[in-house]
Amino acid sequence: MKPGLLLVLGTGLAVALAGCASGGAPLPAPPGAGVNDINPRPAEALRDGGDLRWPIDALPDNFNRNQFSGSQVPTKQITDALLPTLYTDTADGGVALNPHYVTSAEVTSAAPRTITYAVHPKATWSDGTPITWRDFEAQWKALNGANPAFLVSSRTGYEDIASVAPGTDDRHVVVTFARPFAEWQSLFSPLYPVSTNSDAATFNTGWVNRIPVTAGPFAVEALDQGAKTVTLRRDPKWWGTPAKLDRIIFKTYERTATAEALANNEIDFYPIGSSVDLLKRAQSVPGAAIRQSPERAYNHITFNGSPGAVLADVKLRQAIAKGIDRTAIARRLVGQIVPNVGQLGNHIYAYGSRDYRDNSDALRYDQGAANRDLDALGWTRPSPGAPRERAGQPLRLRLRLLEAAPNPISQQIDRTVADQLAQLGNDVQQNYGRVFSPEITDLFDRGIRELDETKRAELGNRADRLIWQEVHHLPLYPATGAYAVRSTLANFGAHGFADIDYLNAGYLR
């Protein structure tokens, strides 16, 4: 049987370049876009100490986020408290320099484009080695693709660098680009030490089930594979502003068990996500607050357009996509969490961000048009109510669930999509795939080299319009950004577009 449609359980991520039959209106302006909901409090309002007990879906098995098997959400949640991040995301969708690691980062030459970083004079790895230009150089060489033995998660940006050299001293880093890379602020975050990036074997396996070196406000106290926990403690060697918390304890939980864990005082928050049940449970937990802010992530359906697949035909992908009522899915799943939720209109830019545009006109929901398109493609019903077929081959589309942990929300999406596609006469089962377009690739390449932000956004939205036509994947709705958080926990909760502030998260006095 040929593979068909893939339903991805979990979320996609909307990032910058690095009129319908069933109420498919674009989303209304979200009141929380660009503003996070974290119970902000000044440092003097917080007590010193305390543990933050943090549920995660799964314990990472590789803590090197630059290695292809380490680029997972729990890995980022843990290592962001342990490793250098030169720039942090802000609530308004921008970025801010992290002065604990680099005191300045400036464009010091336009041709060739050169960035000079000044590393904090006290920045030091946990083994006592200073953080210098050599760490930057080693990471560039590991990630630029020159040595295929390094199994990297991404070469983007690093492959555009011509050289990394010292400036006035070892704490000054001069990065010279062979060709422009507009999003240079995304590079070297997280930064790993020379000891990790100088050897391919260490790069690939040296952080498997271990965290050998850190350089952050927290250090590793324990990593227990049996108990599936990672415990971090406030690091007395940290040169910056001390963290408010004593410890952060990450422990794996099934998503359906998190509400009970919060009620039993086992954890201090949990993501509500798209679960109305988790929302209702949170509303009944004494001392729990509901916090919410739109996020970059979104739920989506990915189509298998690889050669030989039945959905390799772009016109068939378009017809199937028109038969999926994304607004109905959104309202069914998260209408009680996000009133007036509607369909998402962009693959690239986060809903609520400055450059977001609704480009989904080509694939608006229309069951009538979907049926007509399928007929025109030769996929017809042999009898009323029967599955469609062409030349004796039934139109079978398989929905594959891709998550390590069971996710009842994805299962609801699966059932809803299956019901909708059954109305088109598809025999729905389960599977995976990919779609490639040279024109889209070219627009992305031009976009990451365009230094004018307005022009770059236009290139991004041009690419997005083509992605809708290619039907690589079908965005459903933005992540709700809803969390149940202990009411005494401050500077933590629904972070929206911003990175988590590990230094200032803490408990009220």
Short mmCIF file of C-alpha atoms in Angstrom, two decimals:
data_model
loop_
_atom_site.label_atom_id
_atom_site.label_comp_id
_atom_site.label_asym_id
_atom_site.label_seq_id
_atom_site.Cartn_x
_atom_site.Cartn_y
_atom_site.Cartn_z
CA MET A 1 0.00 0.00 0.00
CA LYS A 2 1.33 3.41 -0.88
CA PRO A 3 1.78 5.96 1.89
CA GLY A 4 -0.69 8.80 2.15
CA LEU A 5 -1.44 11.57 4.61
CA LEU A 6 0.51 12.10 7.81
CA LEU A 7 -1.07 13.59 10.89
CA VAL A 8 1.70 14.95 13.10
CA LEU A 9 0.89 14.72 16.78
CA GLY A 10 2.30 17.71 18.55
CA THR A 11 3.08 21.10 17.15
CA GLY A 12 4.89 22.85 14.37
CA LEU A 13 6.83 26.05 14.97
CA ALA A 14 6.13 29.34 13.25
CA VAL A 15 9.39 31.27 12.95
CA ALA A 16 10.77 34.10 10.88
CA LEU A 17 12.99 33.12 7.90
CA ALA A 18 15.66 31.08 9.83
CA GLY A 19 -14.12 33.19 2.71
CA CYS A 20 -15.18 29.75 3.46
CA ALA A 21 -18.06 27.34 3.51
CA SER A 22 -17.87 26.69 7.25
CA GLY A 23 -16.85 29.83 9.05
CA GLY A 24 -13.16 29.60 8.18
CA ALA A 25 -12.50 33.25 9.02
CA PRO A 26 -8.99 34.40 9.92
CA LEU A 27 -8.18 34.66 13.61
CA PRO A 28 -9.24 37.81 15.46
CA ALA A 29 -6.52 40.00 16.98
CA PRO A 30 -5.37 38.18 20.14
CA PRO A 31 -5.44 40.40 23.24
CA GLY A 32 -2.29 38.76 24.58
CA ALA A 33 -0.07 38.77 21.48
CA GLY A 34 3.22 40.44 22.31
CA VAL A 35 2.48 40.41 26.04
CA ASN A 36 3.23 37.41 28.21
CA ASP A 37 1.33 36.33 31.31
CA ILE A 38 3.91 35.41 33.95
CA ASN A 39 2.75 37.17 37.15
CA PRO A 40 5.60 39.73 36.88
CA ARG A 41 7.05 40.80 40.21
CA PRO A 42 10.22 42.69 41.24
CA ALA A 43 13.09 40.79 42.83
CA GLU A 44 12.37 42.26 46.28
CA ALA A 45 8.88 40.71 46.24
CA LEU A 46 10.34 37.19 45.96
CA ARG A 47 11.77 34.99 48.63
CA ASP A 48 15.20 33.50 48.16
CA GLY A 49 15.10 29.78 47.50
CA GLY A 50 12.52 27.13 46.78
CA ASP A 51 12.14 24.34 44.23
CA LEU A 52 10.39 24.56 40.88
CA ARG A 53 9.03 21.11 40.02
CA TRP A 54 8.69 20.96 36.26
CA PRO A 55 6.84 18.20 34.32
CA ILE A 56 8.30 17.16 30.95
CA ASP A 57 7.00 14.73 28.33
CA ALA A 58 10.17 12.66 28.12
CA LEU A 59 13.69 12.60 29.52
CA PRO A 60 16.16 13.61 26.79
CA ASP A 61 18.77 11.03 25.84
CA ASN A 62 21.10 13.56 24.19
CA PHE A 63 21.72 16.97 25.75
CA ASN A 64 23.71 18.34 22.80
CA ARG A 65 21.05 20.44 21.09
CA ASN A 66 23.29 21.00 18.06
CA GLN A 67 23.37 17.26 17.39
CA PHE A 68 20.45 16.00 15.29
CA SER A 69 19.01 13.78 18.03
CA GLY A 70 19.18 16.51 20.69
CA SER A 71 16.89 19.15 19.17
CA GLN A 72 13.82 18.51 21.31
CA VAL A 73 11.71 20.74 23.55
CA PRO A 74 12.62 19.13 26.92
CA THR A 75 16.31 19.38 26.00
CA LYS A 76 15.95 23.13 25.47
CA GLN A 77 13.94 23.55 28.68
CA ILE A 78 16.72 21.93 30.69
CA THR A 79 19.81 23.28 28.97
CA ASP A 80 18.62 26.90 28.75
CA ALA A 81 19.31 27.07 32.49
CA LEU A 82 22.79 25.58 32.03
CA LEU A 83 24.40 26.89 28.83
CA PRO A 84 25.25 30.24 27.23
CA THR A 85 22.56 31.91 25.13
CA LEU A 86 23.83 35.10 23.50
CA TYR A 87 20.40 36.48 22.62
CA THR A 88 17.04 35.78 24.22
CA ASP A 89 13.59 36.06 22.67
CA THR A 90 11.39 38.85 24.05
CA ALA A 91 7.63 39.00 24.59
CA ASP A 92 7.11 41.35 21.64
CA GLY A 93 8.70 38.89 19.23
CA GLY A 94 12.13 40.53 19.13
CA VAL A 95 15.48 39.54 20.62
CA ALA A 96 17.65 41.04 23.35
CA LEU A 97 21.36 40.71 24.06
CA ASN A 98 22.12 38.53 27.09
CA PRO A 99 24.71 40.60 28.99
CA HIS A 100 25.64 37.71 31.27
CA TYR A 101 27.47 36.14 28.33
CA VAL A 102 28.33 38.93 25.88
CA THR A 103 28.50 42.57 26.88
CA SER A 104 28.25 43.69 23.26
CA ALA A 105 27.70 42.29 19.77
CA GLU A 106 28.12 44.75 16.93
CA VAL A 107 28.34 44.83 13.16
CA THR A 108 31.89 46.19 12.75
CA SER A 109 32.14 45.86 8.97
CA ALA A 110 29.57 45.83 6.18
CA ALA A 111 31.77 44.30 3.48
CA PRO A 112 32.63 41.65 4.32
CA ARG A 113 29.91 41.53 6.96
CA THR A 114 31.64 41.16 10.30
CA ILE A 115 30.25 40.78 13.82
CA THR A 116 32.43 41.42 16.87
CA TYR A 117 31.38 39.97 20.21
CA ALA A 118 32.74 41.00 23.59
CA VAL A 119 32.49 38.01 25.92
CA HIS A 120 31.74 38.79 29.57
CA PRO A 121 35.11 38.93 31.37
CA LYS A 122 33.95 36.48 34.05
CA ALA A 123 32.21 33.99 31.77
CA THR A 124 33.63 30.56 32.57
CA TRP A 125 32.77 26.91 31.96
CA SER A 126 32.12 24.74 35.01
CA ASP A 127 35.47 23.00 34.55
CA GLY A 128 37.22 26.34 35.11
CA THR A 129 38.00 27.07 31.44
CA PRO A 130 37.26 30.66 30.35
CA ILE A 131 34.73 31.15 27.56
CA THR A 132 36.70 32.59 24.63
CA TRP A 133 36.77 32.96 20.86
CA ARG A 134 37.97 29.37 20.62
CA ASP A 135 34.55 28.10 21.73
CA PHE A 136 32.94 30.12 18.93
CA GLU A 137 35.45 28.85 16.39
CA ALA A 138 35.00 25.22 17.39
CA GLN A 139 31.21 25.48 17.17
CA TRP A 140 31.41 27.10 13.73
CA LYS A 141 33.69 24.33 12.44
CA ALA A 142 31.48 21.61 13.92
CA LEU A 143 28.24 23.01 12.47
CA ASN A 144 29.26 24.41 9.08
CA GLY A 145 28.93 21.08 7.29
CA ALA A 146 32.58 20.78 6.28
CA ASN A 147 32.98 17.55 8.28
CA PRO A 148 30.06 15.15 7.75
CA ALA A 149 31.14 13.12 10.77
CA PHE A 150 29.45 15.81 12.89
CA LEU A 151 25.78 14.83 12.78
CA VAL A 152 24.35 18.30 13.15
CA SER A 153 20.76 19.43 13.66
CA SER A 154 21.27 22.45 11.37
CA ARG A 155 24.01 24.17 9.35
CA THR A 156 21.97 27.35 8.83
CA GLY A 157 24.10 30.45 9.27
CA TYR A 158 27.24 28.57 10.21
CA GLU A 159 27.79 27.51 6.61
CA ASP A 160 27.85 31.21 5.66
CA ILE A 161 30.76 32.10 7.97
CA ALA A 162 34.22 32.55 6.45
CA SER A 163 36.24 32.77 9.66
CA VAL A 164 36.16 33.11 13.44
CA ALA A 165 39.18 34.80 14.99
CA PRO A 166 40.27 36.63 18.16
CA GLY A 167 39.98 40.40 18.35
CA THR A 168 41.91 42.55 20.81
CA ASP A 169 42.16 39.55 23.16
CA ASP A 170 40.77 36.05 23.65
CA ARG A 171 37.48 37.46 24.99
CA HIS A 172 36.80 39.35 21.76
CA VAL A 173 35.35 37.26 18.93
CA VAL A 174 35.48 38.41 15.32
CA VAL A 175 33.07 36.52 13.06
CA THR A 176 33.42 37.28 9.35
CA PHE A 177 30.77 36.07 6.90
CA ALA A 178 31.48 34.81 3.40
CA ARG A 179 27.96 35.90 2.44
CA PRO A 180 25.33 37.86 4.36
CA PHE A 181 23.22 36.08 6.96
CA ALA A 182 20.49 38.39 8.23
CA GLU A 183 19.62 36.36 11.33
CA TRP A 184 23.13 36.21 12.79
CA GLN A 185 21.72 36.84 16.27
CA SER A 186 20.43 33.26 16.27
CA LEU A 187 23.95 31.81 16.08
CA PHE A 188 26.06 30.43 18.95
CA SER A 189 22.96 29.89 21.09
CA PRO A 190 23.31 27.61 22.87
CA LEU A 191 27.09 27.72 22.90
CA TYR A 192 28.97 24.51 23.68
CA PRO A 193 32.64 24.32 24.72
CA VAL A 194 35.69 23.47 22.60
CA SER A 195 35.81 20.09 24.35
CA THR A 196 32.46 19.17 22.80
CA ASN A 197 32.89 20.63 19.32
CA SER A 198 36.47 19.65 18.47
CA ASP A 199 35.81 15.94 18.14
CA ALA A 200 32.99 14.31 16.15
CA ALA A 201 32.62 11.34 18.50
CA THR A 202 32.30 13.63 21.52
CA PHE A 203 29.92 15.90 19.62
CA ASN A 204 27.65 13.00 18.68
CA THR A 205 27.72 10.93 21.86
CA GLY A 206 29.52 12.89 24.60
CA TRP A 207 26.26 14.39 25.86
CA VAL A 208 24.20 11.21 25.66
CA ASN A 209 22.59 10.67 29.07
CA ARG A 210 25.00 13.15 30.63
CA ILE A 211 25.74 16.87 30.90
CA PRO A 212 29.53 17.10 31.31
CA VAL A 213 30.00 20.90 31.31
CA THR A 214 27.78 23.88 32.13
CA ALA A 215 28.02 27.66 32.24
CA GLY A 216 24.79 29.05 33.59
CA PRO A 217 22.93 30.17 36.70
CA PHE A 218 22.22 26.51 37.46
CA ALA A 219 24.38 23.39 37.52
CA VAL A 220 23.47 19.71 37.44
CA GLU A 221 22.84 18.13 40.83
CA ALA A 222 21.56 14.78 39.57
CA LEU A 223 20.51 13.03 36.38
CA ASP A 224 18.53 9.91 37.27
CA GLN A 225 17.58 7.75 34.29
CA GLY A 226 15.67 5.31 36.49
CA ALA A 227 13.49 7.97 38.11
CA LYS A 228 13.41 9.95 34.84
CA THR A 229 14.42 13.15 36.56
CA VAL A 230 17.01 15.89 36.10
CA THR A 231 17.71 18.04 39.13
CA LEU A 232 19.44 21.41 38.75
CA ARG A 233 20.80 23.45 41.65
CA ARG A 234 21.72 27.10 41.86
CA ASP A 235 25.38 27.36 40.87
CA PRO A 236 27.53 29.30 43.38
CA LYS A 237 30.14 29.77 40.63
CA TRP A 238 27.71 31.75 38.48
CA TRP A 239 29.16 35.20 37.83
CA GLY A 240 25.88 36.94 37.06
CA THR A 241 22.80 37.85 39.06
CA PRO A 242 22.02 34.83 41.29
CA ALA A 243 18.88 32.88 40.52
CA LYS A 244 16.00 33.14 42.97
CA LEU A 245 15.24 29.41 43.02
CA ASP A 246 17.37 26.86 44.85
CA ARG A 247 16.56 24.03 42.48
CA ILE A 248 14.65 23.11 39.34
CA ILE A 249 13.49 19.51 39.21
CA PHE A 250 12.43 18.13 35.82
CA LYS A 251 10.41 14.92 35.91
CA THR A 252 8.54 13.02 33.22
CA TYR A 253 4.75 12.82 33.46
CA GLU A 254 2.03 11.62 31.15
CA ARG A 255 0.11 14.70 30.06
CA THR A 256 -3.14 13.31 31.40
CA ALA A 257 -1.54 12.89 34.85
CA THR A 258 -0.29 16.46 35.28
CA ALA A 259 -3.48 17.94 36.72
CA GLU A 260 -3.59 15.33 39.46
CA ALA A 261 0.11 15.90 40.11
CA LEU A 262 -0.48 19.63 40.58
CA ALA A 263 -3.43 18.95 42.90
CA ASN A 264 -1.26 16.51 44.90
CA ASN A 265 1.54 19.10 45.24
CA GLU A 266 3.96 17.03 43.15
CA ILE A 267 4.58 19.71 40.50
CA ASP A 268 4.21 23.50 40.34
CA PHE A 269 2.70 24.04 36.89
CA TYR A 270 1.63 22.21 33.78
CA PRO A 271 0.81 23.12 30.17
CA ILE A 272 -2.91 23.03 29.44
CA GLY A 273 -2.29 23.15 25.71
CA SER A 274 -5.42 22.16 23.80
CA SER A 275 -6.98 20.05 26.56
CA VAL A 276 -10.30 21.34 27.85
CA ASP A 277 -10.14 18.61 30.49
CA LEU A 278 -6.81 19.93 31.80
CA LEU A 279 -8.28 23.43 31.85
CA LYS A 280 -11.31 22.33 33.87
CA ARG A 281 -9.13 20.37 36.28
CA ALA A 282 -6.89 23.40 36.81
CA GLN A 283 -9.92 25.54 37.63
CA SER A 284 -10.72 23.18 40.49
CA VAL A 285 -7.21 23.00 41.99
CA PRO A 286 -6.85 25.27 45.04
CA GLY A 287 -4.03 27.78 44.62
CA ALA A 288 -3.73 27.30 40.85
CA ALA A 289 -3.89 30.22 38.41
CA ILE A 290 -4.63 30.00 34.67
CA ARG A 291 -2.11 31.98 32.62
CA GLN A 292 -2.24 32.37 28.87
CA SER A 293 -0.34 34.06 26.03
CA PRO A 294 -0.17 33.13 22.32
CA GLU A 295 2.93 31.14 21.34
CA ARG A 296 4.87 30.52 18.14
CA ALA A 297 3.97 26.84 17.99
CA TYR A 298 0.96 25.48 16.13
CA ASN A 299 -0.79 22.17 15.54
CA HIS A 300 -0.63 20.97 11.97
CA ILE A 301 -1.15 18.14 9.50
CA THR A 302 1.82 17.16 7.32
CA PHE A 303 1.25 15.63 3.87
CA ASN A 304 3.39 12.87 2.42
CA GLY A 305 4.29 14.15 -1.03
CA SER A 306 7.41 12.04 -1.51
CA PRO A 307 7.95 10.35 -4.90
CA GLY A 308 5.78 7.29 -5.32
CA ALA A 309 3.24 8.35 -2.69
CA VAL A 310 -0.37 8.79 -3.74
CA LEU A 311 -0.15 12.38 -2.46
CA ALA A 312 2.86 13.19 -4.65
CA ASP A 313 0.25 14.81 -6.93
CA VAL A 314 0.03 18.43 -5.74
CA LYS A 315 -3.49 18.81 -7.14
CA LEU A 316 -4.62 15.84 -5.05
CA ARG A 317 -2.99 17.37 -1.96
CA GLN A 318 -4.84 20.62 -2.66
CA ALA A 319 -8.16 18.84 -3.06
CA ILE A 320 -7.70 16.93 0.19
CA ALA A 321 -6.68 20.10 2.03
CA LYS A 322 -9.83 21.90 0.84
CA GLY A 323 -11.86 19.11 2.41
CA ILE A 324 -10.41 19.67 5.89
CA ASP A 325 -12.30 22.22 7.98
CA ARG A 326 -9.51 23.68 10.06
CA THR A 327 -11.79 26.13 11.84
CA ALA A 328 -14.10 23.33 12.94
CA ILE A 329 -11.11 21.43 14.31
CA ALA A 330 -9.89 24.51 16.19
CA ARG A 331 -13.29 25.30 17.66
CA ARG A 332 -13.96 21.71 18.63
CA LEU A 333 -10.65 21.32 20.44
CA VAL A 334 -9.84 24.72 21.91
CA GLY A 335 -12.96 26.85 21.56
CA GLN A 336 -13.49 26.69 25.33
CA ILE A 337 -9.89 27.72 25.96
CA VAL A 338 -9.52 30.40 23.27
CA PRO A 339 -12.87 32.06 22.43
CA ASN A 340 -13.31 33.01 18.74
CA VAL A 341 -10.45 30.75 17.69
CA GLY A 342 -10.19 30.35 13.92
CA GLN A 343 -7.88 28.97 11.29
CA LEU A 344 -4.19 29.85 11.10
CA GLY A 345 -3.06 31.58 7.90
CA ASN A 346 0.76 31.42 7.88
CA HIS A 347 3.40 28.68 8.07
CA ILE A 348 6.35 30.98 8.74
CA TYR A 349 5.40 33.92 10.94
CA ALA A 350 3.79 33.42 14.32
CA TYR A 351 0.20 34.53 14.68
CA GLY A 352 0.25 37.92 16.40
CA SER A 353 3.78 38.76 15.29
CA ARG A 354 4.56 41.88 13.27
CA ASP A 355 5.06 40.12 9.94
CA TYR A 356 2.10 37.71 10.15
CA ARG A 357 -0.16 37.71 7.08
CA ASP A 358 -3.05 35.36 6.31
CA ASN A 359 -1.97 33.74 3.03
CA SER A 360 -4.35 30.76 3.15
CA ASP A 361 -6.85 31.88 0.48
CA ALA A 362 -5.74 29.15 -1.96
CA LEU A 363 -6.75 26.41 0.48
CA ARG A 364 -9.90 27.72 2.14
CA TYR A 365 -12.23 24.96 3.30
CA ASP A 366 -14.78 24.06 0.62
CA GLN A 367 -16.16 20.52 0.57
CA GLY A 368 -17.97 21.16 -2.73
CA ALA A 369 -14.79 22.34 -4.46
CA ALA A 370 -12.85 19.44 -2.94
CA ASN A 371 -15.34 16.93 -4.35
CA ARG A 372 -15.29 18.57 -7.77
CA ASP A 373 -11.48 18.59 -7.83
CA LEU A 374 -11.34 14.92 -6.88
CA ASP A 375 -13.80 14.09 -9.65
CA ALA A 376 -11.69 16.05 -12.15
CA LEU A 377 -8.58 14.14 -11.11
CA GLY A 378 -10.31 10.85 -11.83
CA TRP A 379 -10.87 9.85 -8.20
CA THR A 380 -14.55 8.99 -8.37
CA ARG A 381 -17.09 7.10 -6.26
CA PRO A 382 -18.20 3.82 -7.89
CA SER A 383 -21.46 4.18 -5.95
CA PRO A 384 -22.99 6.75 -3.58
CA GLY A 385 -21.22 6.72 -0.21
CA ALA A 386 -18.42 4.43 -1.37
CA PRO A 387 -14.71 5.34 -1.02
CA ARG A 388 -13.23 7.04 -4.07
CA GLU A 389 -11.04 5.10 -6.47
CA ARG A 390 -9.17 5.57 -9.74
CA ALA A 391 -8.35 2.77 -12.19
CA GLY A 392 -9.43 0.30 -9.53
CA GLN A 393 -7.13 1.75 -6.86
CA PRO A 394 -8.93 3.01 -3.73
CA LEU A 395 -7.97 6.43 -2.37
CA ARG A 396 -6.54 5.34 0.97
CA LEU A 397 -4.96 7.99 3.20
CA ARG A 398 -3.22 6.87 6.35
CA LEU A 399 -3.01 9.06 9.45
CA ARG A 400 0.15 8.47 11.41
CA LEU A 401 0.58 9.63 15.01
CA LEU A 402 4.14 10.81 15.74
CA GLU A 403 4.68 11.28 19.46
CA ALA A 404 6.66 9.46 22.11
CA ALA A 405 3.90 9.97 24.67
CA PRO A 406 0.17 9.44 24.08
CA ASN A 407 -1.55 12.73 23.30
CA PRO A 408 -5.35 12.75 23.54
CA ILE A 409 -5.50 16.09 21.69
CA SER A 410 -3.77 14.67 18.64
CA GLN A 411 -6.08 11.69 18.81
CA GLN A 412 -9.07 14.07 18.71
CA ILE A 413 -7.57 15.83 15.67
CA ASP A 414 -7.06 12.42 14.08
CA ARG A 415 -10.69 11.41 14.59
CA THR A 416 -12.03 14.77 13.38
CA VAL A 417 -9.93 14.77 10.20
CA ALA A 418 -10.84 11.16 9.52
CA ASP A 419 -14.54 12.04 9.78
CA GLN A 420 -14.13 15.02 7.44
CA LEU A 421 -12.17 13.07 4.84
CA ALA A 422 -14.68 10.23 4.96
CA GLN A 423 -17.21 12.73 3.58
CA LEU A 424 -14.96 13.05 0.51
CA GLY A 425 -15.00 9.29 0.00
CA ASN A 426 -11.46 8.55 1.32
CA ASP A 427 -10.58 5.30 3.04
CA VAL A 428 -8.49 6.72 5.91
CA GLN A 429 -5.74 4.67 7.57
CA GLN A 430 -2.21 5.75 8.75
CA ASN A 431 1.50 7.18 7.35
CA TYR A 432 4.48 9.90 6.47
CA GLY A 433 6.20 12.22 3.76
CA ARG A 434 7.94 15.27 2.25
CA VAL A 435 7.48 17.94 -0.45
CA PHE A 436 10.26 19.92 -2.18
CA SER A 437 10.08 23.14 -4.21
CA PRO A 438 13.17 24.86 -5.70
CA GLU A 439 11.25 28.14 -5.89
CA ILE A 440 10.44 28.09 -2.18
CA THR A 441 14.01 27.11 -1.35
CA ASP A 442 15.26 30.07 -3.39
CA LEU A 443 12.94 32.49 -1.58
CA PHE A 444 14.14 31.23 1.80
CA ASP A 445 17.74 31.56 0.71
CA ARG A 446 17.15 35.12 -0.48
CA GLY A 447 15.27 35.92 2.71
CA ILE A 448 18.00 34.89 5.12
CA ARG A 449 20.46 37.10 3.18
CA GLU A 450 18.19 40.14 2.92
CA LEU A 451 19.31 42.69 5.52
CA ASP A 452 16.30 44.99 5.10
CA GLU A 453 13.62 43.72 7.51
CA THR A 454 10.67 44.91 5.43
CA LYS A 455 12.00 43.27 2.27
CA ARG A 456 12.83 40.11 4.21
CA ALA A 457 9.26 39.88 5.51
CA GLU A 458 7.91 40.27 1.99
CA LEU A 459 10.12 37.40 0.79
CA GLY A 460 8.94 35.31 3.71
CA ASN A 461 5.29 35.90 2.91
CA ARG A 462 5.88 35.18 -0.78
CA ALA A 463 7.38 31.85 0.27
CA ASP A 464 4.44 31.21 2.56
CA ARG A 465 1.93 31.73 -0.26
CA LEU A 466 3.79 29.13 -2.32
CA ILE A 467 3.85 26.72 0.63
CA TRP A 468 0.06 26.94 0.78
CA GLN A 469 -0.08 26.03 -2.90
CA GLU A 470 2.38 23.14 -2.48
CA VAL A 471 0.49 21.80 0.56
CA HIS A 472 3.57 20.70 2.44
CA HIS A 473 1.63 20.87 5.67
CA LEU A 474 -1.66 22.35 6.79
CA PRO A 475 -1.59 24.63 9.87
CA LEU A 476 -4.61 24.10 12.11
CA TYR A 477 -4.50 26.57 14.99
CA PRO A 478 -1.90 28.29 17.17
CA ALA A 479 -0.90 26.70 20.43
CA THR A 480 -3.16 28.12 23.12
CA GLY A 481 -0.25 29.09 25.36
CA ALA A 482 -2.40 28.20 28.38
CA TYR A 483 -0.82 26.96 31.62
CA ALA A 484 -1.95 26.04 35.11
CA VAL A 485 0.55 27.64 37.48
CA ARG A 486 0.83 27.76 41.25
CA SER A 487 -0.45 31.22 42.14
CA THR A 488 2.54 31.97 44.39
CA LEU A 489 4.97 31.43 41.51
CA ALA A 490 6.10 34.71 39.92
CA ASN A 491 7.87 35.65 36.68
CA PHE A 492 6.88 32.31 35.25
CA GLY A 493 3.94 30.85 33.38
CA ALA A 494 2.66 31.72 29.90
CA HIS A 495 5.81 33.15 28.30
CA GLY A 496 4.30 33.71 24.86
CA PHE A 497 7.03 34.66 22.39
CA ALA A 498 9.63 35.17 25.15
CA ASP A 499 12.26 32.79 26.46
CA ILE A 500 11.90 31.61 30.05
CA ASP A 501 13.64 33.78 32.64
CA TYR A 502 15.41 31.26 34.85
CA LEU A 503 17.04 33.94 36.97
CA ASN A 504 13.92 35.76 38.13
CA ALA A 505 11.42 32.91 38.40
CA GLY A 506 10.60 32.39 42.08
CA TYR A 507 8.03 32.38 44.83
CA LEU A 508 6.33 35.32 46.49
CA ARG A 509 7.36 36.17 50.03
#
